[in-house]
CSV table of C-alpha atoms and ligand atoms in Angstrom, one decimal:
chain,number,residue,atom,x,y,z
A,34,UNK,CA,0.0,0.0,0.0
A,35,UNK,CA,1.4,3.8,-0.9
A,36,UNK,CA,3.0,5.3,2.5
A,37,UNK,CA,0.5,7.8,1.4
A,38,UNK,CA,-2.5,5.9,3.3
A,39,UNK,CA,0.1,5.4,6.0
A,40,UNK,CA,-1.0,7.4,9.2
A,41,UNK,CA,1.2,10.9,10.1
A,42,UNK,CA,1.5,13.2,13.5
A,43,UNK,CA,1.2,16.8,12.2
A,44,UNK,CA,2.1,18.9,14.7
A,45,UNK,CA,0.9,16.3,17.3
A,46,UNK,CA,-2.3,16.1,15.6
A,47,UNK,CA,-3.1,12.7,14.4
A,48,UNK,CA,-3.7,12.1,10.5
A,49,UNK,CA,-5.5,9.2,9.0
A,50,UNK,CA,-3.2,9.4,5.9
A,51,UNK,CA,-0.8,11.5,4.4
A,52,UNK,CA,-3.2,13.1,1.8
A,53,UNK,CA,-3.8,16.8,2.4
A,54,UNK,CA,-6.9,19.2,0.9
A,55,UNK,CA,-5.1,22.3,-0.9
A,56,UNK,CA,-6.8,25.7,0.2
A,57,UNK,CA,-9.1,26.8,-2.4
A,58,UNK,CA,-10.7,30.2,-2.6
A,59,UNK,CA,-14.6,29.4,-3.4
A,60,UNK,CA,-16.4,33.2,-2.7
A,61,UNK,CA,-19.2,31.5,-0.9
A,62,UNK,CA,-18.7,34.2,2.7
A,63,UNK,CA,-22.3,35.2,2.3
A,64,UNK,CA,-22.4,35.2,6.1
A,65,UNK,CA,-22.7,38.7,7.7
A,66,UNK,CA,-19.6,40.9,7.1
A,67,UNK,CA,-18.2,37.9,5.2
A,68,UNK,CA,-18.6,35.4,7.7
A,69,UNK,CA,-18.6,31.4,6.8
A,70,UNK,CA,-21.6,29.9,6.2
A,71,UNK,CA,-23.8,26.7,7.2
A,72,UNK,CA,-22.8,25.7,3.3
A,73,UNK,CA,-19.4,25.9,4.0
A,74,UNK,CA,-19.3,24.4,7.2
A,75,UNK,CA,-21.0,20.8,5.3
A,76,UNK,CA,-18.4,21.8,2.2
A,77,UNK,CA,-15.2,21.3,4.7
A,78,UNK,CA,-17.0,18.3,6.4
A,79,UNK,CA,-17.5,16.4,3.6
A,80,UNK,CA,-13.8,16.4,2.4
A,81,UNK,CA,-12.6,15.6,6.2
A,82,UNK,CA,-11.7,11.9,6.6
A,83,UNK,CA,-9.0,11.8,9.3
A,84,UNK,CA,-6.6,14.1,6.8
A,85,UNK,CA,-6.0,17.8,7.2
A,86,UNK,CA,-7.7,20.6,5.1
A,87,UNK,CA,-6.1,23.7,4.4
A,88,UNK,CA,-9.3,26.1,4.2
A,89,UNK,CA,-9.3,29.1,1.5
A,90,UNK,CA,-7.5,31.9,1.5
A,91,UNK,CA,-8.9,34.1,4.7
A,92,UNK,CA,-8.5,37.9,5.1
A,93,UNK,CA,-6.7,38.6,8.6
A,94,UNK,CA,-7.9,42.3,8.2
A,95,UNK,CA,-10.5,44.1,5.7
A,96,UNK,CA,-7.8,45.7,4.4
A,97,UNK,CA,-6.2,42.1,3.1
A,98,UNK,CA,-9.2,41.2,1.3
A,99,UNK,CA,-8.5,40.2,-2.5
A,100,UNK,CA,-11.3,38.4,-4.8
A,101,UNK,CA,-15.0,39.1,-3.3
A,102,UNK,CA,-16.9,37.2,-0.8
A,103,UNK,CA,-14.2,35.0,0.9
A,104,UNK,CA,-14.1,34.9,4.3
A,105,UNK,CA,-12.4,37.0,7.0
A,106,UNK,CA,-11.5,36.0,10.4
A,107,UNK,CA,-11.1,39.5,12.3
A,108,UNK,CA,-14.6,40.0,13.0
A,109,UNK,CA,-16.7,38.2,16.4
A,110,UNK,CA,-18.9,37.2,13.5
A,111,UNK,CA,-16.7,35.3,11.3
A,112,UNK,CA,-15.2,33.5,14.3
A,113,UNK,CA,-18.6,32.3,14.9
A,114,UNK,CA,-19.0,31.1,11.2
A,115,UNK,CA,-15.8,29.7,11.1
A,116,UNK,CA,-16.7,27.6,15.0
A,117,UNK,CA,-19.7,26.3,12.6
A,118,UNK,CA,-16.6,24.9,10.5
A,119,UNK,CA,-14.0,23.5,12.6
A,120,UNK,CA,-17.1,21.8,14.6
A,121,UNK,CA,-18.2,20.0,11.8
A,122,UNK,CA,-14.5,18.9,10.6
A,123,UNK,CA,-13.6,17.6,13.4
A,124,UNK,CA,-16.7,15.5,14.0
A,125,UNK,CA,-16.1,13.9,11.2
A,126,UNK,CA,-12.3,13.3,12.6
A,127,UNK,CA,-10.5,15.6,10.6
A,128,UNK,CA,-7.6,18.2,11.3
A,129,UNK,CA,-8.3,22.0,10.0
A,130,UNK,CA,-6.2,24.8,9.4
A,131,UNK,CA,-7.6,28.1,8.2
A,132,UNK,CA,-5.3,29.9,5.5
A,133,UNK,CA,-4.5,33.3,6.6
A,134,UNK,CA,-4.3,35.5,3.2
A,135,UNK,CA,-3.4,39.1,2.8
A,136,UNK,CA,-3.7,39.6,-0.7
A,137,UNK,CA,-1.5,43.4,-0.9
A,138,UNK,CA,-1.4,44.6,-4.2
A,139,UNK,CA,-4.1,42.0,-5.7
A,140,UNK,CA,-7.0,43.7,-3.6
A,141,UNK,CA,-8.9,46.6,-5.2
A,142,UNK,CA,-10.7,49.1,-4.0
A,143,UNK,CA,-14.2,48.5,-5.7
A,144,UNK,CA,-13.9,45.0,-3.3
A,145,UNK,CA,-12.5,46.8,-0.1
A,146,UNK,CA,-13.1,50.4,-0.6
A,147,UNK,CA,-9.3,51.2,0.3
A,148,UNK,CA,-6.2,51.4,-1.7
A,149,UNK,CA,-4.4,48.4,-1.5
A,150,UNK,CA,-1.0,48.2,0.4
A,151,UNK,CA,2.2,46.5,-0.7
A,152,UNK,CA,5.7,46.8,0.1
A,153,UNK,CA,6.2,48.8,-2.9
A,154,UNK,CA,4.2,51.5,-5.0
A,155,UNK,CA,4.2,49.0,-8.2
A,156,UNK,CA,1.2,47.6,-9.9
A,157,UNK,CA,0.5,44.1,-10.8
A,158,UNK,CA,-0.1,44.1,-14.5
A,159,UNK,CA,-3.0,42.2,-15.3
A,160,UNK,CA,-6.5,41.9,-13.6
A,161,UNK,CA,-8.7,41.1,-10.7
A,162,UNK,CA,-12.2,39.9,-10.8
A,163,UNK,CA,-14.5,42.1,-8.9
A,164,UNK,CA,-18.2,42.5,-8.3
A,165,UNK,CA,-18.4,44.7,-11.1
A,166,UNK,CA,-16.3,42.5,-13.5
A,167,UNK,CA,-12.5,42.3,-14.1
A,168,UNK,CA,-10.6,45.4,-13.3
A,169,UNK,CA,-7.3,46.0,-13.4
A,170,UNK,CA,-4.8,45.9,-10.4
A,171,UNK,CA,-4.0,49.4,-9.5
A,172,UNK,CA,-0.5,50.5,-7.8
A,173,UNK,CA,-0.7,49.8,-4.0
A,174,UNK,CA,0.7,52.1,-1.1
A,175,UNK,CA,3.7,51.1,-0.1
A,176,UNK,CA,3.4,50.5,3.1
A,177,UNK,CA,5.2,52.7,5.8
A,178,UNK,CA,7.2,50.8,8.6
A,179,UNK,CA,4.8,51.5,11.5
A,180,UNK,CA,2.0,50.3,8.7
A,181,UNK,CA,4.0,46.9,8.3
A,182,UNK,CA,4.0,46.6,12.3
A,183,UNK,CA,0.3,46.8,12.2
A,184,UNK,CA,0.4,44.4,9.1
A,185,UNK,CA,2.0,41.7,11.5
A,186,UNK,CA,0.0,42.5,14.7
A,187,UNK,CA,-3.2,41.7,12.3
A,188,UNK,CA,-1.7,38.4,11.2
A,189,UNK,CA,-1.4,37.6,14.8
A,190,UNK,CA,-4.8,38.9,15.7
A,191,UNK,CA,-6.6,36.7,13.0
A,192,UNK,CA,-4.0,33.9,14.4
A,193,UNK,CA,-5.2,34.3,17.8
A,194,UNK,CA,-8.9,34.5,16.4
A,195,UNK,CA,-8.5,30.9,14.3
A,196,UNK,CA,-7.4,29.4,18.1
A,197,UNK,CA,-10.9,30.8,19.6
A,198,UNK,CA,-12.7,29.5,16.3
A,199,UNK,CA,-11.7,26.0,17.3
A,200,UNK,CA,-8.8,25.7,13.9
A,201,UNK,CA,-5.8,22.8,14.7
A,202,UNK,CA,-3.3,25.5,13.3
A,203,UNK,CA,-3.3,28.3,10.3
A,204,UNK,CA,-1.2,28.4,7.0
A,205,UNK,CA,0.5,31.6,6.3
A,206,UNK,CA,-0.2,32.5,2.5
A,207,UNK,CA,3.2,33.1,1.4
A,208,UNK,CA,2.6,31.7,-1.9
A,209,UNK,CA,0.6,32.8,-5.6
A,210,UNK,CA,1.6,36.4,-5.6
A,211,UNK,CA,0.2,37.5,-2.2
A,212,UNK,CA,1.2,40.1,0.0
A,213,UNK,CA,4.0,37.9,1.7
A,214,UNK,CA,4.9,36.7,-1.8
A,215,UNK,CA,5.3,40.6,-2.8
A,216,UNK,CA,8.2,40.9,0.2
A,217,UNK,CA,10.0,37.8,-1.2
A,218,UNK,CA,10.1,39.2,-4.7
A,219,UNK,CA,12.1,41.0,-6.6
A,220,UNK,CA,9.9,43.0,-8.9
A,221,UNK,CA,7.3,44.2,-6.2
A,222,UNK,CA,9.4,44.5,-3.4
A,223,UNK,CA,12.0,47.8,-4.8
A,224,UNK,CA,12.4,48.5,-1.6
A,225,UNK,CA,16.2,49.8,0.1
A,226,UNK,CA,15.8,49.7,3.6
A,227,UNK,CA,15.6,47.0,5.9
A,228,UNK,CA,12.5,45.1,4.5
A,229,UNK,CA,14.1,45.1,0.6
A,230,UNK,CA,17.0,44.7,-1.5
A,231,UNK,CA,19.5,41.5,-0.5
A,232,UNK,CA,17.3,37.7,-0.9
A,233,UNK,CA,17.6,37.7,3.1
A,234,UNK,CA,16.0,41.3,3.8
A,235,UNK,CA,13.2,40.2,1.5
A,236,UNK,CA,12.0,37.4,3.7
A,237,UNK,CA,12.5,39.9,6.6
A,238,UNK,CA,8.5,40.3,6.4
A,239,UNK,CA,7.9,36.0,6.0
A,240,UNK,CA,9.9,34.9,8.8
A,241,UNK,CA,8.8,38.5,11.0
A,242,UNK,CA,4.9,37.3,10.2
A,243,UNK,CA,5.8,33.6,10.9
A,244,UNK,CA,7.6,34.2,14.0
A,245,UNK,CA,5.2,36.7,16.0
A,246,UNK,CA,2.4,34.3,15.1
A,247,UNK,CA,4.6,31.6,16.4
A,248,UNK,CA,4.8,33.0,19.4
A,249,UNK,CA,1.5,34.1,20.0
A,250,UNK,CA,-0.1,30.5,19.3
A,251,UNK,CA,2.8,28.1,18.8
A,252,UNK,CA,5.0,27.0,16.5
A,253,UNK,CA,3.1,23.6,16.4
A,254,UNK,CA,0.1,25.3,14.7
A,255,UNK,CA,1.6,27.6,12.4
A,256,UNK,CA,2.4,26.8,8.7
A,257,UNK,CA,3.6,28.7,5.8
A,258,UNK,CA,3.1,27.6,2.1
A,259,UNK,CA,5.3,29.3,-0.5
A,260,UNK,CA,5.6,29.1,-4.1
A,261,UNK,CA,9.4,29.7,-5.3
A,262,UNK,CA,9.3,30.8,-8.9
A,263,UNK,CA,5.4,30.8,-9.2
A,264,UNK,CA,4.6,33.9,-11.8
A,265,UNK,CA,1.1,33.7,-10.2
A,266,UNK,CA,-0.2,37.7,-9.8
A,267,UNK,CA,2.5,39.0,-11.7
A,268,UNK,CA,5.5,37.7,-9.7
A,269,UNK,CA,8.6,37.1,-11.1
A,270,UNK,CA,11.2,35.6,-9.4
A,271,UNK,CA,13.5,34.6,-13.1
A,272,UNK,CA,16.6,34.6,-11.9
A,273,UNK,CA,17.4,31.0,-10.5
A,274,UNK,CA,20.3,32.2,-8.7
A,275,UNK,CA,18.2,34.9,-6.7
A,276,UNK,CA,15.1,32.1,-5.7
A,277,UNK,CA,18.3,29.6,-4.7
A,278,UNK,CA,19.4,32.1,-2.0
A,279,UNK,CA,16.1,33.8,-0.9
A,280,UNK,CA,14.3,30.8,-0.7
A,281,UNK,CA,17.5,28.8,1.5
A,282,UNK,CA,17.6,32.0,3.2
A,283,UNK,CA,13.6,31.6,4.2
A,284,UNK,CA,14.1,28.4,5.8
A,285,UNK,CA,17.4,29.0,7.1
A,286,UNK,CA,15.2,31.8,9.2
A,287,UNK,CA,12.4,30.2,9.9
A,288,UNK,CA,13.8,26.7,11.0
A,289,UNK,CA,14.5,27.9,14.8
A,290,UNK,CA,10.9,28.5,14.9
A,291,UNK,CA,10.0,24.8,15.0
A,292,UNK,CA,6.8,25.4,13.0
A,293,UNK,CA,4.3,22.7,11.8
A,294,UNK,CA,5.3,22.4,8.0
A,295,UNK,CA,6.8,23.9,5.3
A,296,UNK,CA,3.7,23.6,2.7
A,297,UNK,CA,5.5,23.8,-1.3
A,298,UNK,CA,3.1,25.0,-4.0
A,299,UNK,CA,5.7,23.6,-7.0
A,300,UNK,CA,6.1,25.8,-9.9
A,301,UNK,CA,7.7,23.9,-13.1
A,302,UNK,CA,11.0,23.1,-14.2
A,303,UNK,CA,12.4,23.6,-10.5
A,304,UNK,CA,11.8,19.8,-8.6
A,305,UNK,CA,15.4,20.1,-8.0
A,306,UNK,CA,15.2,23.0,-5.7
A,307,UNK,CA,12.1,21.2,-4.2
A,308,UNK,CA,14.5,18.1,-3.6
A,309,UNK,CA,17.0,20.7,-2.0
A,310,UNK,CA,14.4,22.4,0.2
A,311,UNK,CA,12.9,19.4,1.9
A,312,UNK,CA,16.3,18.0,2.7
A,313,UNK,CA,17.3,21.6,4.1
A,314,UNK,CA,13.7,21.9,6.2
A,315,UNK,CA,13.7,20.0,8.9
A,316,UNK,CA,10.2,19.6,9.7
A,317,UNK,CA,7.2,18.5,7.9
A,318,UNK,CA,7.3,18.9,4.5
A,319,UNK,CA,4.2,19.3,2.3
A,320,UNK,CA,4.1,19.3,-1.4
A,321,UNK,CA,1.8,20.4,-3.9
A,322,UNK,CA,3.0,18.9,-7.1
A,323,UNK,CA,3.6,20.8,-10.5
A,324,UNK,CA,1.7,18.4,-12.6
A,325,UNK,CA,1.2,20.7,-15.7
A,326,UNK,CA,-2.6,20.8,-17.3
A,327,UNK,CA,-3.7,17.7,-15.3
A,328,UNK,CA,-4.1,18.6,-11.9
A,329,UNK,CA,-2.4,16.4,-9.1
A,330,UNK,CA,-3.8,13.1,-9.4
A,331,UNK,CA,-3.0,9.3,-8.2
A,332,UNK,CA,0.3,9.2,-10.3
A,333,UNK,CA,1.6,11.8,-7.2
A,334,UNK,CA,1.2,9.5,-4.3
A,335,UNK,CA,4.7,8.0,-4.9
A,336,UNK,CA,6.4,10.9,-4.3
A,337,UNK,CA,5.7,9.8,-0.7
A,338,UNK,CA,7.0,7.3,-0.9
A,339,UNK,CA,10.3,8.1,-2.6
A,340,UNK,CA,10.4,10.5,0.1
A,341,UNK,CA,9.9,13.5,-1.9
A,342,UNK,CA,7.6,14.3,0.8
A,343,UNK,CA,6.2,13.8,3.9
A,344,UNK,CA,2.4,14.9,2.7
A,345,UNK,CA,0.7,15.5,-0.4
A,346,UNK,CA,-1.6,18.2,-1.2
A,347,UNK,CA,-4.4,18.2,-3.7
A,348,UNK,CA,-6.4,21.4,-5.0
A,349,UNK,CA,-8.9,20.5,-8.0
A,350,UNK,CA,-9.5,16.8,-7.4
A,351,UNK,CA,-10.3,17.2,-4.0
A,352,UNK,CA,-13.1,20.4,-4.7
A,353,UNK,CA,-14.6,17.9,-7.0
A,354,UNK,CA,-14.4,14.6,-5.1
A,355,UNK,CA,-15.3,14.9,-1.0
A,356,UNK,CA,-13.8,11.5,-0.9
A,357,UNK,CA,-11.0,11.5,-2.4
A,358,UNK,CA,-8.8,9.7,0.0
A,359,UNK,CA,-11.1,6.9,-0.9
A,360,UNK,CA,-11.4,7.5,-4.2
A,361,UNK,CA,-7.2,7.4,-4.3
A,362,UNK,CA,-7.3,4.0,-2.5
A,363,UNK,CA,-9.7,2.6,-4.7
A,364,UNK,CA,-7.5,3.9,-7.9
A,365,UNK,CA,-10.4,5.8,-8.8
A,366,UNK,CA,-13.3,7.2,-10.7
A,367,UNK,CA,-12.8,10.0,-9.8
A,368,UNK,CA,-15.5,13.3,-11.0
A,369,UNK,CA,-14.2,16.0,-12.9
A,370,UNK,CA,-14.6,19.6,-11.8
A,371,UNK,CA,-17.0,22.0,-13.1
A,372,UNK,CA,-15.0,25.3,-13.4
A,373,UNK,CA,-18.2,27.2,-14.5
A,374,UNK,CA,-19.3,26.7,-10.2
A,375,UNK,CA,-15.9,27.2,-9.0
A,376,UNK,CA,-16.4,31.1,-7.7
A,377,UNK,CA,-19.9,32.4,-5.7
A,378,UNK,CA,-22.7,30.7,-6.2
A,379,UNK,CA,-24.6,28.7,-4.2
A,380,UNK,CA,-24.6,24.7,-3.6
A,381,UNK,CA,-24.4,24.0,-6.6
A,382,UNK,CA,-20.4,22.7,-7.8
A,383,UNK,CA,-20.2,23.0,-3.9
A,384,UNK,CA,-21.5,20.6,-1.6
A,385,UNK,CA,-23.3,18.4,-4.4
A,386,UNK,CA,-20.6,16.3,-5.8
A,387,UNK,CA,-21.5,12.6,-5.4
A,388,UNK,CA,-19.4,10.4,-3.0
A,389,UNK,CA,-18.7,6.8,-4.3
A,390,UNK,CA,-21.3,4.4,-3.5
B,669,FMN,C1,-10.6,27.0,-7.3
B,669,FMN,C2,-9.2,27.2,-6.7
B,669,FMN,C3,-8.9,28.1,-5.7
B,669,FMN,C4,-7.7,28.3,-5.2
B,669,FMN,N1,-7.5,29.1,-4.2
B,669,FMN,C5,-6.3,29.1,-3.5
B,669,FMN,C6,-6.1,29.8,-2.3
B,669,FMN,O1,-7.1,30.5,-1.7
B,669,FMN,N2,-4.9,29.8,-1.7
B,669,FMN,C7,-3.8,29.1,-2.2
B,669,FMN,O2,-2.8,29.1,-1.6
B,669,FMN,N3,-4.0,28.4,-3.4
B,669,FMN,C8,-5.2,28.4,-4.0
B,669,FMN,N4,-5.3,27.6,-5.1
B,669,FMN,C9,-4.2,26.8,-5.6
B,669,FMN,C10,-4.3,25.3,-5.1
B,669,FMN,O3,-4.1,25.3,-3.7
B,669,FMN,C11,-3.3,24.4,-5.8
B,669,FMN,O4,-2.0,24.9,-5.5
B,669,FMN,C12,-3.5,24.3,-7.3
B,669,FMN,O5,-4.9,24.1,-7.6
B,669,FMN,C13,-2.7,23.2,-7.9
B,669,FMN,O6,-3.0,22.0,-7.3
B,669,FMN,P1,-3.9,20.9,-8.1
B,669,FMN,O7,-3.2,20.5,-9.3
B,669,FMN,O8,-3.9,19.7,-7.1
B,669,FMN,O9,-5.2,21.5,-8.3
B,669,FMN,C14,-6.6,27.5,-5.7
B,669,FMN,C15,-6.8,26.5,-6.7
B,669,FMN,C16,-8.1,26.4,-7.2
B,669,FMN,C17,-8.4,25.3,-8.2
């Protein structure tokens, strides 16, 4: 049997298996003030079967929101929304992290009625979808050093609030082109004092976020999920030399901290720094295979056991099939996903894809 099935302690949480639900943005918050929702709470509780889920991205602050109508978790009422969901995961034995997403220079203001903030003045080039259609990104504030404080005292706040809403742990979205993406960058962090330049003063921000949240609610429930090379959001990070050193640099930082995981979002042509990553990270490791067109499928679950990784993480399978574990045991069918339902909606594409038997 793949080591895949094989049972794991997560930051000494107990998995059934070592197969992990990606986080997946779904624009169904159509609680109050963006709150979770009885739909989503039966969403995450269908997919839980003794593995962890990664929830979608989650606004620590208004001010981090990015695509409309996902979920915060600053507010008294999306911590009670989000208690609906952790309540139902874990009765159906699963572990549940909430991914905490500040999405900087990808927010807009027709979504959050601010500016957005980012460590530099320098648009994303491209577009965001909005209530009122796509738009496109517009150039951020940079944000001040006091305003960065703040930044990190809100990532510690919604940290503190995913504790009260009953989550295992959070993720910190430092993958895709996100705000904590925009420090490790390059070409949206032009910054020259001590939060810019050199690869190591570029995770300055990561491994600042990762340890004050550490601190406030433990290593052992905080992970971060990066994306080295990823030109999701307009990132690029092209020169191999430069991703080498900032991304050894990032885990050189954060491994002190003793966190959870290390969660890898693989972008392609690059498995060899994933290979050097994992052996320099000490903990667990996570990986989200590059898998090209196809999303990640049964063909992946080796790469636990040629110890690519410790876990494997799947995005599009698992929004389509709430049982995948079994589905991957049983070598499939497996249903495909409808992209017209992926965003909003209702049930629909949501909580109505059929289980086996
Ligand atoms: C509908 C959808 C929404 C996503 N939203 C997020 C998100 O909120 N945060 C994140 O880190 N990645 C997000 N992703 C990326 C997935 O976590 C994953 O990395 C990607 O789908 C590739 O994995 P797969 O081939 O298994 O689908 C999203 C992917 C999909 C399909």
């Amino acid at each position: 049997m793949p080591k895949a099935f094989e049972p794991y302690v997560l930051g000494g949480k107990s998995l059934a298996h070592r197969i992990v639900m990606a986080p997946m943005t779904r624009s169904r918050a159509h609680g109050p003030g963006q709150s979770p929702t009885g739909l989503m709470a039966t969403y995450y509780a269908q997919r839980a079967h003794g593995g962890l889920i990664i929830t979608e991205g989650t606004q620590p602050s208004a001010a981090g929101q990015g695509n409309p109508d996902t979920p915060g978790i600053h507010s008294a009422e999306q911590v009670a929304g989000w208690r609906k969901v952790t309540e139902a995961v874990h009765a159906e034995g699963g572990v549940i992290f909430v991914q905490l997403m500040h999405a900087g220079r990808i927010g807009h203001p027709s979504v959050t009625g601010k500016q957005p903030v980012g460590p530099s003045a320098v648009a994303a080039k491209g577009q965001v979808y909005t209530q009122e259609g796509r738009k496109d990104f517009v150039t951020p504030l940079e944000l001040t050093e006091e305003a960065i404080g703040g930044t990190i005292a809100d990532f510690v706040t919604a940290a503190r609030n995913a504790v009260y809403a009953g989550f295992d742990g959070v993720e910190l979205q430092g993958a895709n082109g996100y705000l904590i993406h925009q420090f490790l960058a390059p070409n949206s962090n032009r910054r020259t004092d001590r939060w810019g330049g050199s690869p190591q003063a570029r995770t300055r921000f990561a491994v600042e976020v990762a340890g004050a949240v550490a601190e406030a609610i433990g290593p052992d429930r905080v992970g971060l999920r990066i994306s080295p090379a990823s030109p999701l959001n307009d990132i690029a990070e092209d020169d191999r030399a430069d991703v080498e050193r900032t991304y050894t640099a990032l885990v050189d930082s954060l491994t002190p901290f003793g966190l959870a995981y290390l969660h890898h979002s693989e972008a392609p042509g690059i498995r060899d720094l994933t290979t050097r990553l994992r052996k320099q990270w000490p903990g667990t490791y996570i990986l989200n295979p590059y898998t090209g067109a196809e999303p990640t499928g049964p063909d992946q679950l080796e790469l636990a056991d040629d110890g690519t990784t410790d876990l494997i993480s799947f995005g599009a399978l698992y929004l389509a099939n709430p049982d995948l574990p079994a589905r991957l045991k049983a070598g499939g069918p497996f249903n495909t996903h409808d992209r017209a339902t992926t965003y909003g909606g209702d049930h629909r594409g949501y909580t109505d894809y059929p289980a086996l038997g």
